[in-house]
Every structure is written in C-alpha cells, then in structure tokens.
C-alpha cells in the first residue's frame, strides 16, 4: 500500500453552495443523514474539526452488521477542502485497520451548485478500490437529497 496505488476519484455536482456541502461533511447531525453506503444507516457520528482532530463514524447494515470508520483531520480549508485519514473496521475485507486517505474538494459552479471531487488514496487492492468506487456514489445520492 503506497501513494503509487491508483486512487479512486469521483466527481459529482451538488445542489448547494460549497459552504453547505462542507458542513454536510463535517457536522455530525448532517453526516448521520447520508454518510453510509446503500441501505446502511449512520448510528453515530463524532467530529473534532481541527487539524489533528479525530472523527468517528459508526454505521449499521440491514443485517445488523456494524461498520466503524475512524481517523483524523489532516487539512481543513473551510468550504473548499478536507483531507482526513480513513480507517475501516468491520466484517468486510476492506483493508480493516489499515489507514487510507480521503481528500474532499469543493469547487463553486454558480450560486446554487458546486462540484464535489473525492480522492480516496492508499487502497492497495483492486477489489477494495472497486468496492469504494461502487459505495461512494450511493452515499452521494443520499448527500444530494440532504442538500436539495
């Protein structure tokens, strides 16, 4: 697992300002409404929004399986950019316990929309990259509904 591994890069246009989208990535009450793939739901979200601050995301699948993501914030540019470590723990073989990196970038398009680009790095295996490539868009669908 190195920075040379191909990242997962996804882009989506959101119906909000960059500031609103940034809040959805960083405020626990908003995170609980969308940051779980597919039919999964967020049960707990905690953030300490400062460089070096920790975050925690606990989700539950329909079958009751629990998934935990933890990490810390490495870079914060309000309304524009967020870089954080991303460590998955759970029943899936998604590099459990291995630190990956998530970069969230927001670019204004006009007064009512922005472009979201995420870059998920340090995903060492092709099957893990494909799993995240499939899961992130389902989260973005929920995010789009939260911001509409």
Coordinates of N, CA, C and O in Angstrom, one line a residue:
X1 N 0.8 -1.2 0.0 CA 0.0 0.0 0.0 C 0.9 1.2 0.0 O 1.6 1.5 0.9
X2 N 0.8 2.0 -1.1 CA 1.6 3.2 -1.2 C 0.8 4.3 -1.9 O -0.3 4.0 -2.4
X3 N 1.3 5.5 -2.0 CA 0.7 6.5 -2.7 C 0.7 6.2 -4.2 O 0.0 6.9 -5.0
X4 N 1.5 5.2 -4.7 CA 1.5 4.9 -6.1 C 0.3 4.0 -6.5 O 0.1 3.9 -7.7
X5 N -0.4 3.4 -5.5 CA -1.6 2.7 -5.9 C -2.6 3.6 -6.5 O -2.8 4.7 -6.0
X6 N -3.3 3.2 -7.5 CA -4.3 4.1 -8.2 C -5.4 4.5 -7.2 O -5.9 3.7 -6.5
X7 N -5.6 5.8 -7.1 CA -6.7 6.2 -6.2 C -8.1 6.1 -6.9 O -8.2 5.9 -8.1
X8 N -9.1 6.1 -6.0 CA -10.5 6.2 -6.5 C -10.8 7.7 -6.5 O -10.7 8.4 -5.5
X9 N -11.2 8.2 -7.7 CA -11.5 9.6 -7.9 C -12.9 9.7 -8.4 O -13.2 9.1 -9.5
X10 N -13.8 10.4 -7.8 CA -15.2 10.5 -8.2 C -15.6 12.0 -8.1 O -15.2 12.7 -7.1
X11 N -16.4 12.4 -9.0 CA -16.9 13.8 -9.0 C -18.4 13.8 -9.2 O -19.0 12.9 -9.9
X12 N -19.0 14.7 -8.5 CA -20.5 14.9 -8.5 C -20.8 16.4 -8.4 O -20.2 17.1 -7.6
X13 N -21.8 16.8 -9.1 CA -22.4 18.2 -9.0 C -23.5 18.1 -7.9 O -24.3 17.2 -7.9
X14 N -23.4 19.0 -6.9 CA -24.3 19.0 -5.8 C -25.2 20.3 -5.9 O -24.7 21.4 -6.2
X15 N -26.4 20.2 -5.4 CA -27.3 21.4 -5.5 C -27.2 22.2 -4.2 O -28.1 22.5 -3.5
X16 N -26.0 22.7 -4.0 CA -25.7 23.6 -2.8 C -24.5 24.4 -3.0 O -23.7 24.2 -4.0
X17 N -24.3 25.3 -2.1 CA -23.0 26.1 -2.1 C -21.9 25.2 -1.6 O -22.2 24.1 -0.9
X18 N -20.7 25.6 -1.8 CA -19.6 24.8 -1.2 C -19.6 24.8 0.3 O -19.3 23.8 0.9
X19 N -20.1 25.9 0.9 CA -20.1 26.0 2.3 C -21.2 25.0 2.9 O -20.9 24.4 3.9
X20 N -22.3 24.9 2.3 CA -23.3 23.9 2.7 C -22.8 22.5 2.6 O -23.0 21.7 3.5
X21 N -22.2 22.2 1.5 CA -21.6 20.9 1.2 C -20.6 20.6 2.3 O -20.5 19.4 2.8
X22 N -19.7 21.5 2.6 CA -18.7 21.3 3.6 C -19.3 21.0 4.9 O -18.8 20.1 5.6
X23 N -20.3 21.7 5.3 CA -21.0 21.4 6.6 C -21.5 20.0 6.6 O -21.5 19.3 7.6
X24 N -22.0 19.5 5.5 CA -22.6 18.2 5.4 C -21.5 17.1 5.6 O -21.7 16.0 6.1
X25 N -20.2 17.5 5.3 CA -19.1 16.6 5.5 C -18.5 16.7 6.9 O -17.8 15.8 7.4
X26 N -18.9 17.7 7.7 CA -18.2 18.0 8.9 C -19.1 18.1 10.2 O -18.6 18.1 11.3
X27 N -20.4 18.3 10.0 CA -21.3 18.4 11.1 C -22.0 17.1 11.4 O -22.6 16.5 10.5
X28 N -21.8 16.5 12.6 CA -22.3 15.2 12.9 C -23.8 15.0 12.6 O -24.2 14.0 12.1
X29 N -24.6 16.0 12.9 CA -26.1 15.8 12.6 C -26.3 15.7 11.1 O -27.2 14.9 10.7
X30 N -25.6 16.3 10.3 CA -25.7 16.2 8.8 C -25.1 14.9 8.4 O -25.7 14.2 7.5
X31 N -23.9 14.6 8.9 CA -23.3 13.3 8.5 C -24.2 12.1 8.7 O -24.2 11.2 7.9
X32 N -24.9 12.1 9.8 CA -25.8 11.0 10.2 C -26.9 10.8 9.1 O -27.4 9.7 9.0
X33 N -27.2 11.8 8.3 CA -28.2 11.7 7.3 C -27.8 11.1 6.0 O -28.7 10.7 5.2
X34 N -26.5 10.9 5.8 CA -26.1 10.4 4.5 C -24.8 9.6 4.4 O -24.7 8.9 3.4
X35 N -23.9 9.6 5.3 CA -22.6 9.0 5.0 C -22.5 7.5 5.4 O -21.8 7.1 6.3
X36 N -23.4 6.8 4.7 CA -23.4 5.3 4.8 C -23.8 4.8 3.5 O -24.8 5.2 2.9
X37 N -23.1 3.8 2.9 CA -23.5 3.3 1.6 C -24.8 2.5 1.5 O -25.1 1.8 2.5
X38 N -25.4 2.6 0.4 CA -26.6 1.8 0.1 C -27.6 1.9 1.2 O -27.9 3.0 1.7
X39 N -28.1 0.7 1.6 CA -29.2 0.7 2.7 C -28.7 0.9 4.1 O -29.5 0.9 5.0
X40 N -27.4 1.0 4.2 CA -26.8 1.2 5.6 C -27.2 2.5 6.1 O -27.5 3.5 5.4
X41 N -27.2 2.6 7.5 CA -27.6 3.9 8.2 C -26.5 4.3 9.1 O -25.8 3.4 9.7
X42 N -26.3 5.5 9.4 CA -25.3 6.0 10.3 C -26.0 6.0 11.7 O -27.0 6.6 11.9
X43 N -25.3 5.3 12.6 CA -25.9 5.3 14.0 C -25.1 6.3 14.9 O -25.7 6.8 15.9
X44 N -23.9 6.6 14.6 CA -23.2 7.6 15.4 C -22.1 8.3 14.6 O -21.5 7.7 13.7
X45 N -22.0 9.6 14.8 CA -21.0 10.4 14.1 C -20.5 11.4 15.1 O -21.2 12.1 15.8
X46 N -19.1 11.5 15.1 CA -18.5 12.4 16.0 C -17.4 13.1 15.2 O -16.6 12.4 14.5
X47 N -17.2 14.4 15.4 CA -16.1 15.1 14.7 C -15.5 16.1 15.7 O -16.2 16.7 16.5
X48 N -14.2 16.3 15.5 CA -13.4 17.3 16.2 C -12.7 18.1 15.1 O -11.6 17.7 14.8
X49 N -13.4 19.0 14.5 CA -13.0 19.7 13.3 C -11.8 20.7 13.5 O -12.0 21.9 13.7
X50 N -10.6 20.1 13.6 CA -9.4 20.8 13.7 C -8.3 19.9 13.1 O -8.5 18.7 13.2
X51 N -7.2 20.5 12.6 CA -6.1 19.6 12.2 C -5.6 18.8 13.3 O -5.4 19.3 14.4
X52 N -5.6 17.5 13.2 CA -5.2 16.6 14.2 C -6.4 16.1 15.0 O -6.3 15.1 15.8
X53 N -7.6 16.7 14.8 CA -8.8 16.3 15.5 C -9.3 15.0 14.9 O -9.1 14.7 13.7
X54 N -10.0 14.2 15.8 CA -10.5 12.9 15.4 C -11.9 12.9 14.8 O -12.7 13.9 15.1
X55 N -12.2 11.9 14.1 CA -13.6 11.7 13.7 C -14.0 10.2 13.8 O -13.1 9.4 13.8
X56 N -15.2 10.0 14.0 CA -15.7 8.6 14.2 C -17.1 8.5 13.4 O -17.9 9.4 13.5
X57 N -17.2 7.4 12.7 CA -18.5 7.1 12.0 C -18.8 5.7 12.3 O -18.0 4.8 12.0
X58 N -20.0 5.4 12.8 CA -20.4 4.1 13.0 C -21.7 3.9 12.3 O -22.7 4.6 12.4
X59 N -21.7 2.8 11.4 CA -22.9 2.5 10.6 C -23.4 1.1 10.8 O -22.7 0.3 11.4
X60 N -24.6 0.9 10.4 CA -25.2 -0.4 10.6 C -25.9 -0.8 9.3 O -26.6 0.0 8.7
X61 N -25.7 -2.1 8.9 CA -26.3 -2.6 7.7 C -27.6 -3.2 8.0 O -27.9 -3.5 9.2
X62 N -28.5 -3.5 7.0 CA -29.8 -4.1 7.3 C -29.7 -5.4 8.0 O -30.6 -5.8 8.8
X63 N -28.6 -6.2 7.9 CA -28.5 -7.5 8.5 C -27.9 -7.3 10.0 O -27.7 -8.3 10.7
X64 N -27.7 -6.0 10.4 CA -27.3 -5.8 11.8 C -25.8 -5.6 11.9 O -25.3 -5.2 12.9
X65 N -25.0 -5.9 10.8 CA -23.6 -5.8 10.8 C -23.2 -4.3 11.1 O -23.8 -3.4 10.5
X66 N -22.2 -4.1 12.0 CA -21.7 -2.8 12.3 C -20.4 -2.5 11.6 O -19.5 -3.4 11.5
X67 N -20.2 -1.3 11.2 CA -19.0 -0.8 10.5 C -18.6 0.4 11.2 O -19.4 1.3 11.5
X68 N -17.3 0.5 11.4 CA -16.7 1.6 12.1 C -15.6 2.3 11.3 O -14.7 1.5 10.8
X69 N -15.6 3.6 11.1 CA -14.6 4.3 10.4 C -14.1 5.4 11.4 O -14.9 6.1 11.9
X70 N -12.8 5.4 11.5 CA -12.2 6.4 12.4 C -11.0 7.1 11.6 O -10.6 6.6 10.5
X71 N -10.6 8.2 12.1 CA -9.4 8.8 11.5 C -9.2 10.2 12.1 O -9.8 10.5 13.2
X72 N -8.4 11.0 11.5 CA -8.1 12.3 12.0 C -8.0 13.3 10.8 O -7.7 12.9 9.6
X73 N -8.3 14.5 11.0 CA -8.3 15.6 10.0 C -6.8 16.0 9.8 O -6.1 16.3 10.8
X74 N -6.4 16.0 8.6 CA -5.0 16.4 8.2 C -4.9 17.8 7.6 O -3.9 18.5 7.8
X75 N -6.0 18.2 6.9 CA -6.0 19.5 6.3 C -7.5 20.0 6.2 O -8.4 19.2 5.9
X76 N -7.7 21.2 6.6 CA -9.1 21.8 6.6 C -9.0 23.2 6.0 O -8.3 24.1 6.5
X77 N -9.7 23.3 4.9 CA -9.9 24.6 4.3 C -11.4 24.8 4.2 O -12.0 24.3 3.3
X78 N -12.0 25.5 5.1 CA -13.5 25.6 5.2 C -14.1 26.0 3.8 O -13.7 26.9 3.1
X79 N -15.1 25.2 3.5 CA -15.8 25.4 2.2 C -15.1 25.0 1.0 O -15.7 25.1 -0.1
X80 N -13.9 24.5 1.1 CA -13.1 24.1 -0.1 C -12.5 22.7 -0.1 O -12.5 22.0 -1.1
X81 N -11.8 22.4 1.0 CA -11.0 21.1 1.0 C -10.9 20.5 2.4 O -10.8 21.2 3.4
X82 N -11.0 19.2 2.4 CA -10.9 18.4 3.7 C -10.0 17.2 3.4 O -10.3 16.5 2.4
X83 N -9.0 17.0 4.1 CA -8.2 15.8 4.0 C -8.2 15.1 5.3 O -7.9 15.7 6.3
X84 N -8.5 13.8 5.3 CA -8.5 13.0 6.5 C -8.1 11.6 6.3 O -8.2 11.0 5.2
X85 N -7.5 11.0 7.4 CA -7.3 9.6 7.3 C -8.6 8.9 7.5 O -9.6 9.4 8.0
X86 N -8.6 7.6 7.0 CA -9.8 6.8 6.9 C -9.5 5.4 7.3 O -8.7 4.7 6.5
X87 N -9.9 4.9 8.4 CA -9.5 3.6 8.9 C -10.9 2.8 9.1 O -11.7 3.2 9.9
X88 N -11.0 1.8 8.3 CA -12.3 0.9 8.4 C -12.0 -0.2 9.3 O -11.0 -0.9 9.3
X89 N -13.0 -0.5 10.2 CA -13.1 -1.7 11.0 C -14.5 -2.3 10.8 O -15.5 -1.6 10.9
X90 N -14.6 -3.6 10.5 CA -15.9 -4.2 10.3 C -15.7 -5.6 9.7 O -14.6 -6.1 9.5
X91 N -16.9 -6.1 9.4 CA -16.9 -7.5 8.9 C -16.4 -7.6 7.4 O -16.1 -8.8 7.0
X92 N -16.3 -6.6 6.7 CA -15.9 -6.7 5.3 C -14.4 -6.6 5.1 O -13.7 -6.0 6.0
X93 N -13.9 -7.2 4.1 CA -12.4 -7.2 3.9 C -12.0 -6.0 3.1 O -11.6 -6.1 1.9
X94 N -12.2 -4.8 3.7 CA -11.9 -3.5 3.1 C -10.7 -2.9 3.7 O -10.7 -1.8 4.2
X95 N -9.6 -3.7 3.8 CA -8.3 -3.3 4.4 C -8.6 -2.9 5.9 O -8.2 -1.8 6.3
X96 N -9.2 -3.8 6.7 CA -9.5 -3.4 8.1 C -8.3 -3.1 8.9 O -7.3 -3.8 8.8
X97 N -8.4 -1.9 9.6 CA -7.3 -1.5 10.4 C -6.2 -0.8 9.6 O -5.2 -0.3 10.2
X98 N -6.3 -0.7 8.3 CA -5.3 0.0 7.5 C -5.7 1.4 7.2 O -6.8 1.7 6.8
X99 N -4.8 2.4 7.5 CA -5.1 3.8 7.2 C -5.0 4.1 5.7 O -4.0 3.9 5.1
X100 N -6.1 4.6 5.2 CA -6.2 5.1 3.9 C -6.4 6.6 4.0 O -6.5 7.2 5.1
X101 N -6.5 7.3 2.9 CA -6.6 8.8 3.0 C -7.8 9.2 2.0 O -7.9 8.8 0.9
X102 N -8.6 10.1 2.6 CA -9.7 10.7 1.8 C -9.5 12.2 1.7 O -9.3 12.9 2.7
X103 N -9.6 12.7 0.4 CA -9.5 14.1 0.1 C -10.8 14.5 -0.5 O -11.3 13.9 -1.5
X104 N -11.5 15.5 0.1 CA -12.7 16.1 -0.4 C -12.4 17.5 -0.9 O -11.9 18.3 -0.1
X105 N -12.8 17.7 -2.1 CA -12.6 19.1 -2.7 C -13.9 19.6 -3.2 O -14.6 18.9 -3.9
X106 N -14.1 20.9 -3.0 CA -15.4 21.5 -3.4 C -15.0 22.7 -4.3 O -14.1 23.5 -3.9
X107 N -15.7 22.8 -5.4 CA -15.5 24.0 -6.3 C -16.8 24.6 -6.7 O -17.7 23.9 -7.1
X108 N -16.9 25.9 -6.5 CA -18.2 26.6 -6.8 C -18.4 26.5 -8.3 O -17.5 26.7 -9.1
X109 N -19.7 26.3 -8.7 CA -20.1 26.3 -10.1 C -20.9 27.6 -10.4 O -20.7 28.2 -11.4
X110 N -21.8 27.9 -9.5 CA -22.6 29.1 -9.6 C -23.2 29.3 -8.2 O -22.8 28.6 -7.3
X111 N -24.1 30.2 -8.0 CA -24.7 30.4 -6.7 C -25.4 29.3 -6.1 O -25.6 29.2 -4.9
X112 N -25.9 28.3 -6.9 CA -26.8 27.3 -6.4 C -26.2 25.9 -6.5 O -26.8 24.9 -6.1
X113 N -24.9 25.7 -6.9 CA -24.4 24.4 -7.0 C -22.8 24.4 -6.9 O -22.2 25.5 -7.0
X114 N -22.3 23.3 -6.6 CA -20.9 23.1 -6.5 C -20.5 21.7 -7.0 O -21.3 20.8 -7.1
X115 N -19.2 21.6 -7.3 CA -18.7 20.3 -7.8 C -17.9 19.7 -6.6 O -17.0 20.3 -6.0
X116 N -18.2 18.5 -6.3 CA -17.6 17.7 -5.3 C -16.6 16.7 -6.0 O -17.1 16.0 -6.9
X117 N -15.4 16.6 -5.6 CA -14.5 15.6 -6.0 C -13.9 15.0 -4.8 O -13.3 15.7 -3.9
X118 N -14.0 13.6 -4.7 CA -13.3 12.9 -3.7 C -12.2 12.1 -4.3 O -12.3 11.6 -5.4
X119 N -11.1 12.0 -3.6 CA -9.9 11.2 -4.0 C -9.6 10.3 -2.8 O -9.3 10.8 -1.7
X120 N -9.9 9.0 -3.0 CA -9.6 8.0 -1.9 C -8.3 7.3 -2.2 O -8.3 6.6 -3.2
X121 N -7.3 7.6 -1.5 CA -5.9 7.1 -1.7 C -5.5 5.9 -0.8 O -6.1 5.7 0.2
X122 N -4.4 5.3 -1.2 CA -3.8 4.2 -0.4 C -4.7 3.0 -0.3 O -4.7 2.3 0.7
X123 N -5.4 2.7 -1.3 CA -6.3 1.5 -1.4 C -5.5 0.5 -2.2 O -5.4 0.5 -3.4
X124 N -4.8 -0.4 -1.5 CA -3.8 -1.3 -2.1 C -4.3 -2.4 -3.0 O -3.6 -2.9 -3.8
X125 N -5.6 -2.8 -2.9 CA -6.1 -3.9 -3.7 C -7.1 -3.4 -4.7 O -8.0 -2.6 -4.3
X126 N -7.1 -4.0 -5.9 CA -8.2 -3.6 -6.9 C -9.6 -3.9 -6.4 O -10.5 -3.1 -6.7
X127 N -9.8 -5.0 -5.6 CA -11.2 -5.3 -5.2 C -11.7 -4.3 -4.2 O -12.8 -3.9 -4.2
X128 N -10.8 -3.7 -3.4 CA -11.1 -2.7 -2.4 C -11.4 -1.4 -3.1 O -12.4 -0.7 -2.8
X129 N -10.6 -1.1 -4.1 CA -10.9 0.1 -4.9 C -12.3 0.0 -5.6 O -13.0 1.0 -5.6
X130 N -12.6 -1.1 -6.1 CA -13.9 -1.3 -6.8 C -15.0 -1.2 -5.8 O -16.1 -0.7 -6.1
X131 N -14.8 -1.7 -4.6 CA -15.9 -1.7 -3.6 C -16.2 -0.2 -3.2 O -17.3 0.2 -3.2
X132 N -15.1 0.6 -3.0 CA -15.3 2.0 -2.7 C -15.9 2.8 -3.9 O -16.7 3.6 -3.8
X133 N -15.4 2.4 -5.1 CA -15.9 3.0 -6.3 C -17.4 2.8 -6.4 O -18.1 3.7 -6.9
X134 N -17.9 1.7 -6.0 CA -19.3 1.4 -6.0 C -20.1 2.0 -4.9 O -21.3 2.4 -5.0
X135 N -19.5 2.1 -3.7 CA -20.2 2.6 -2.5 C -20.3 4.1 -2.4 O -21.3 4.6 -2.0
X136 N -19.2 4.8 -2.8 CA -19.3 6.3 -2.7 C -20.5 6.9 -3.4 O -21.1 7.8 -2.9
X137 N -20.8 6.5 -4.7 CA -21.9 7.1 -5.3 C -23.3 6.9 -4.6 O -24.1 7.8 -4.7
X138 N -23.4 5.8 -3.9 CA -24.7 5.6 -3.1 C -24.7 6.6 -2.0 O -25.8 7.1 -1.6
X139 N -23.6 6.9 -1.4 CA -23.5 8.0 -0.4 C -23.9 9.3 -1.0 O -24.6 10.1 -0.4
X140 N -23.3 9.6 -2.2 CA -23.5 10.9 -2.8 C -25.0 11.1 -3.2 O -25.5 12.2 -3.1
X141 N -25.7 10.0 -3.5 CA -27.1 10.1 -3.8 C -27.9 10.6 -2.5 O -28.7 11.5 -2.6
X142 N -27.5 10.1 -1.4 CA -28.1 10.5 -0.1 C -27.7 11.9 0.2 O -28.6 12.7 0.6
X143 N -26.4 12.3 0.0 CA -26.0 13.6 0.2 C -26.8 14.6 -0.6 O -27.2 15.7 -0.2
X144 N -27.0 14.3 -1.9 CA -27.7 15.2 -2.8 C -29.1 15.4 -2.3 O -29.6 16.5 -2.3
X145 N -29.7 14.4 -1.7 CA -31.1 14.6 -1.1 C -31.1 15.4 0.1 O -32.0 16.2 0.3
X146 N -30.0 15.3 0.9 CA -29.9 16.1 2.1 C -29.7 17.6 1.7 O -30.3 18.5 2.4
X147 N -29.0 17.9 0.6 CA -28.7 19.2 0.2 C -29.8 19.9 -0.6 O -29.8 21.1 -0.8
X148 N -30.7 19.1 -1.1 CA -31.8 19.6 -2.0 C -32.8 20.4 -1.2 O -33.1 20.2 -0.1

